[in-house]
Short mmCIF file of C-alpha atoms in Angstrom, two decimals:
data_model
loop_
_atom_site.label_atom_id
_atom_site.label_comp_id
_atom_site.label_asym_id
_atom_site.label_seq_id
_atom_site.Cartn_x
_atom_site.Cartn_y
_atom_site.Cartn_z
CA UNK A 135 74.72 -208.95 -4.82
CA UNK A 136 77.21 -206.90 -3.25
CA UNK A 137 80.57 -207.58 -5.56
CA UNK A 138 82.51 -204.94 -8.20
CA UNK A 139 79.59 -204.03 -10.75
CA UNK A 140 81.30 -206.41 -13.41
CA UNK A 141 81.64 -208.97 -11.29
CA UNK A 142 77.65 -208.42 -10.09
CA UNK A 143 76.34 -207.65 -13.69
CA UNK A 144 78.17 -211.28 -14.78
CA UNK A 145 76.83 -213.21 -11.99
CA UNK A 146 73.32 -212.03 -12.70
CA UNK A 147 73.75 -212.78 -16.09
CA UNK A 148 74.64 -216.11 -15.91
CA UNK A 149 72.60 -216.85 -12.95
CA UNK A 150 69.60 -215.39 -15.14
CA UNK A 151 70.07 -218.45 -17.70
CA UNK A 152 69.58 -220.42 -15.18
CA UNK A 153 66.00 -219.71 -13.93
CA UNK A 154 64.92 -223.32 -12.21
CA UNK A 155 68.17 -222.70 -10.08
CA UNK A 156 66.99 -223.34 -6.52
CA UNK A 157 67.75 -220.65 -3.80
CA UNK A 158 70.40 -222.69 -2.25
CA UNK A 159 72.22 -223.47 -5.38
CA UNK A 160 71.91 -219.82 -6.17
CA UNK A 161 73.58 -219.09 -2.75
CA UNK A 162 76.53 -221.56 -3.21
CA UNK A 163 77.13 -220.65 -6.54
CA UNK A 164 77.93 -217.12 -5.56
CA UNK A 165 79.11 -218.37 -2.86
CA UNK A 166 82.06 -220.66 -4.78
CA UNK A 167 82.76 -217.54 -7.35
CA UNK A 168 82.94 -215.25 -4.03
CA UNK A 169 85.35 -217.50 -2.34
CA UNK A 170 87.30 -219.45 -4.64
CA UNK A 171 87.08 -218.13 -8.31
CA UNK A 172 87.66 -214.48 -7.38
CA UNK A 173 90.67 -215.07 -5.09
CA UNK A 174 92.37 -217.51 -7.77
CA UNK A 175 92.07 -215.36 -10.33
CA UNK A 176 93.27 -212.77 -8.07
CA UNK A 177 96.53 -214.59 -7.69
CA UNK A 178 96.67 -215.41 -11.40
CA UNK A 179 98.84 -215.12 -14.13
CA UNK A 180 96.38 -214.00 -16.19
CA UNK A 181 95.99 -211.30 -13.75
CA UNK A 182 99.14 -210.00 -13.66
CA UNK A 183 99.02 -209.89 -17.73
CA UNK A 184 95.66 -207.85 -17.12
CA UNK A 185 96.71 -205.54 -14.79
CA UNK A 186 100.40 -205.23 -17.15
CA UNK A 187 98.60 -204.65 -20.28
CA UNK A 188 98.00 -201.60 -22.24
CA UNK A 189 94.93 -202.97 -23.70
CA UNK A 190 92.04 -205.92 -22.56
CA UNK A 191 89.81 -207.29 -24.68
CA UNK A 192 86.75 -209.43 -23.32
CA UNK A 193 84.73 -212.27 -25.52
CA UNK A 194 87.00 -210.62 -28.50
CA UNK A 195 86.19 -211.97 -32.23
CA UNK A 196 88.30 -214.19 -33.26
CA UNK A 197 87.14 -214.59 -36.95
CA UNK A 198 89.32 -215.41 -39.95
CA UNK A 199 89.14 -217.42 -43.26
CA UNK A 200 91.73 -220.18 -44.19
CA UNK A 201 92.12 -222.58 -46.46
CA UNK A 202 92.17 -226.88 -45.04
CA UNK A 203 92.54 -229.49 -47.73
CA UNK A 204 91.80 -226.73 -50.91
CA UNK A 205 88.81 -225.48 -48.86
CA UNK A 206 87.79 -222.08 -47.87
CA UNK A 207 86.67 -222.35 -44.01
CA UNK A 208 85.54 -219.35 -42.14
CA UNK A 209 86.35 -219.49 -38.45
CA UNK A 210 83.71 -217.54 -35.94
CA UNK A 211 84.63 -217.17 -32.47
CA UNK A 212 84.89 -215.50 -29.15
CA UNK A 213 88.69 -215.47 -27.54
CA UNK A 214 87.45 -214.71 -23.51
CA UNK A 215 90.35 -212.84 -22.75
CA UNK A 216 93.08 -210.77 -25.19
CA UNK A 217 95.42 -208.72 -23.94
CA UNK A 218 98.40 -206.49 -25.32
CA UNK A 219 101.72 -205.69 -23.60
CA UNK A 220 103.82 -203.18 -26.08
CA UNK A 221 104.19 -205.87 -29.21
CA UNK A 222 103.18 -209.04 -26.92
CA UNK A 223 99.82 -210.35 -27.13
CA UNK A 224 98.08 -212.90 -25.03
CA UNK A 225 94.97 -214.84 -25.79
CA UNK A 226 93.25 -216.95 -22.81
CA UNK A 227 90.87 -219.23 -23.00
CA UNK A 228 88.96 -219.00 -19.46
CA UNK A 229 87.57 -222.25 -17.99
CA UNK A 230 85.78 -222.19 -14.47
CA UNK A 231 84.74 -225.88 -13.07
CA UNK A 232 83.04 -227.23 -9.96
CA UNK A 233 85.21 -230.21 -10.39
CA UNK A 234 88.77 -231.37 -10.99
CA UNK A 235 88.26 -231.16 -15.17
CA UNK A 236 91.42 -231.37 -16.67
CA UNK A 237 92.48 -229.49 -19.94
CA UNK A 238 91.08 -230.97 -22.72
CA UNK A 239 92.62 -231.06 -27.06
CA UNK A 240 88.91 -228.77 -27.56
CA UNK A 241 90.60 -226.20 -24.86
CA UNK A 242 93.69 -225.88 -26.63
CA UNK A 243 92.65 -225.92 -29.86
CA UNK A 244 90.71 -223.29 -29.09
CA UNK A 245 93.71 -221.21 -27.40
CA UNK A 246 95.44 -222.30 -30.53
CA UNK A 247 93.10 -220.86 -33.25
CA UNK A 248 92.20 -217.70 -31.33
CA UNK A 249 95.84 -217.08 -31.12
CA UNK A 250 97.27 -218.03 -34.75
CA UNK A 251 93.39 -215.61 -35.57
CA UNK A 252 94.76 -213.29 -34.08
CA UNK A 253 98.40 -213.07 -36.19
CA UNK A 254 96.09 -212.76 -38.99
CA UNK A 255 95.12 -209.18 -37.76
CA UNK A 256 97.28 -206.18 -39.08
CA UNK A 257 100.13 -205.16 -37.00
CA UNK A 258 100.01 -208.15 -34.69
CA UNK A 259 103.13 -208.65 -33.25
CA UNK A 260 104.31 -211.82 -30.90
CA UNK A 261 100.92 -214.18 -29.49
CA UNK A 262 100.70 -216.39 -26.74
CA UNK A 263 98.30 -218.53 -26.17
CA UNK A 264 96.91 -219.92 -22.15
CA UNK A 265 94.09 -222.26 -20.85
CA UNK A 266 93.61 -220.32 -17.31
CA UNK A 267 91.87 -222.96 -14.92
CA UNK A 268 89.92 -221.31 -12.02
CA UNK A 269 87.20 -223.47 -9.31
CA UNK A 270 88.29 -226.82 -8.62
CA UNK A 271 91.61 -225.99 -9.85
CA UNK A 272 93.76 -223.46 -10.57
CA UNK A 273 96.49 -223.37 -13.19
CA UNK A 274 97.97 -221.39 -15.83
CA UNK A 275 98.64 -223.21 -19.03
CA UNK A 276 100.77 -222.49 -22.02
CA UNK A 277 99.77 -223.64 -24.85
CA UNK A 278 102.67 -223.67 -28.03
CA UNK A 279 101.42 -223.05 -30.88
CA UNK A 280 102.45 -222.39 -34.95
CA UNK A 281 100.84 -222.27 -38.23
CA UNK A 282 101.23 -225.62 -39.36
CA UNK A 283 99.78 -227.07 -35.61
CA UNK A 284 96.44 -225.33 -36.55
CA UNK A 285 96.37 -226.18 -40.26
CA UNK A 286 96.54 -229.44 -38.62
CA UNK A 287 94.03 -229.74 -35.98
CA UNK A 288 91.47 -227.75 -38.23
CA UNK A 289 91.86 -230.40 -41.04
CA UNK A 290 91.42 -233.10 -38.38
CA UNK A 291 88.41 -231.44 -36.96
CA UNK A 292 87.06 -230.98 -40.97
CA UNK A 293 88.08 -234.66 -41.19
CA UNK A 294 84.95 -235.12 -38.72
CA UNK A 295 82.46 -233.10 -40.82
#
């Protein structure tokens, strides 16, 4: 492929899981990253925040341990994108669809958690949390957050366990 070498290295990646992908699919897949991911994100919010930021973190744990309901529950995850501005901190959660999808509770609760995660680090100052759509749509969403919201929606979600 002839894209930036992160671009290229993540398209090969991803394209590698994917081994009973026919040529043609292959094709328009790049093809649809190439022409319509890449330029959205180019025009992004979340790009402006990346090129701002004094520091970018990619697929950047997100682990913790809280308490829901008396109970000690570790959290384990990947934020996709973190950056920091000075004090300000953003956390995006990155979603890329063929088709009109839109944002879902799971998307941001996730956004949520890897945020309020995040204020659980030392010297953490302000964190905002985004669900950047890019593919069939485009947007930019903020997504409000606070302690008690995620003490919330994690006892819901242990509510399901």
């Amino acid at each position: 492929l002839e894209y930036a070498e992160p671009v290229s290295d993540i398209i090969n990646t991803t394209l590698a899981r994917t081994p009973d992908l026919a040529p043609a699919e292959r094709r328009a897949l790049v093809g649809f990253i190439r022409d319509c991911v890449c330029p959205q994100l180019a025009e992004s919010r979340l790009w402006q925040r990346v090129q701002r930021a004094d520091a970018v973190y990619l697929e950047a744990p997100a682990d913790t341990v809280t308490r829901v309901d008396d109970v000690a529950v570790e959290l384990q995850s990947l934020a996709d994108i973190v950056t920091r501005e000075g004090d300000q901190w953003a956390v995006t959660e990155l979603k890329i669809a063929l088709q009109d999808t839109p944002p879902t509770d799971a998307h941001r609760l996730q956004a949520q958690v890897y945020a309020w995660a995040l204020t659980q680090q030392p010297d953490t100052g302000t964190v905002a949390s985004h669900v950047q759509h890019l593919g069939a749509t485009a947007a930019s969403i903020p997504v409000d957050w606070d302690l008690q919201t995620v003490r919330n929606r994690l006892a819901e979600t242990r509510a399901l366990f």
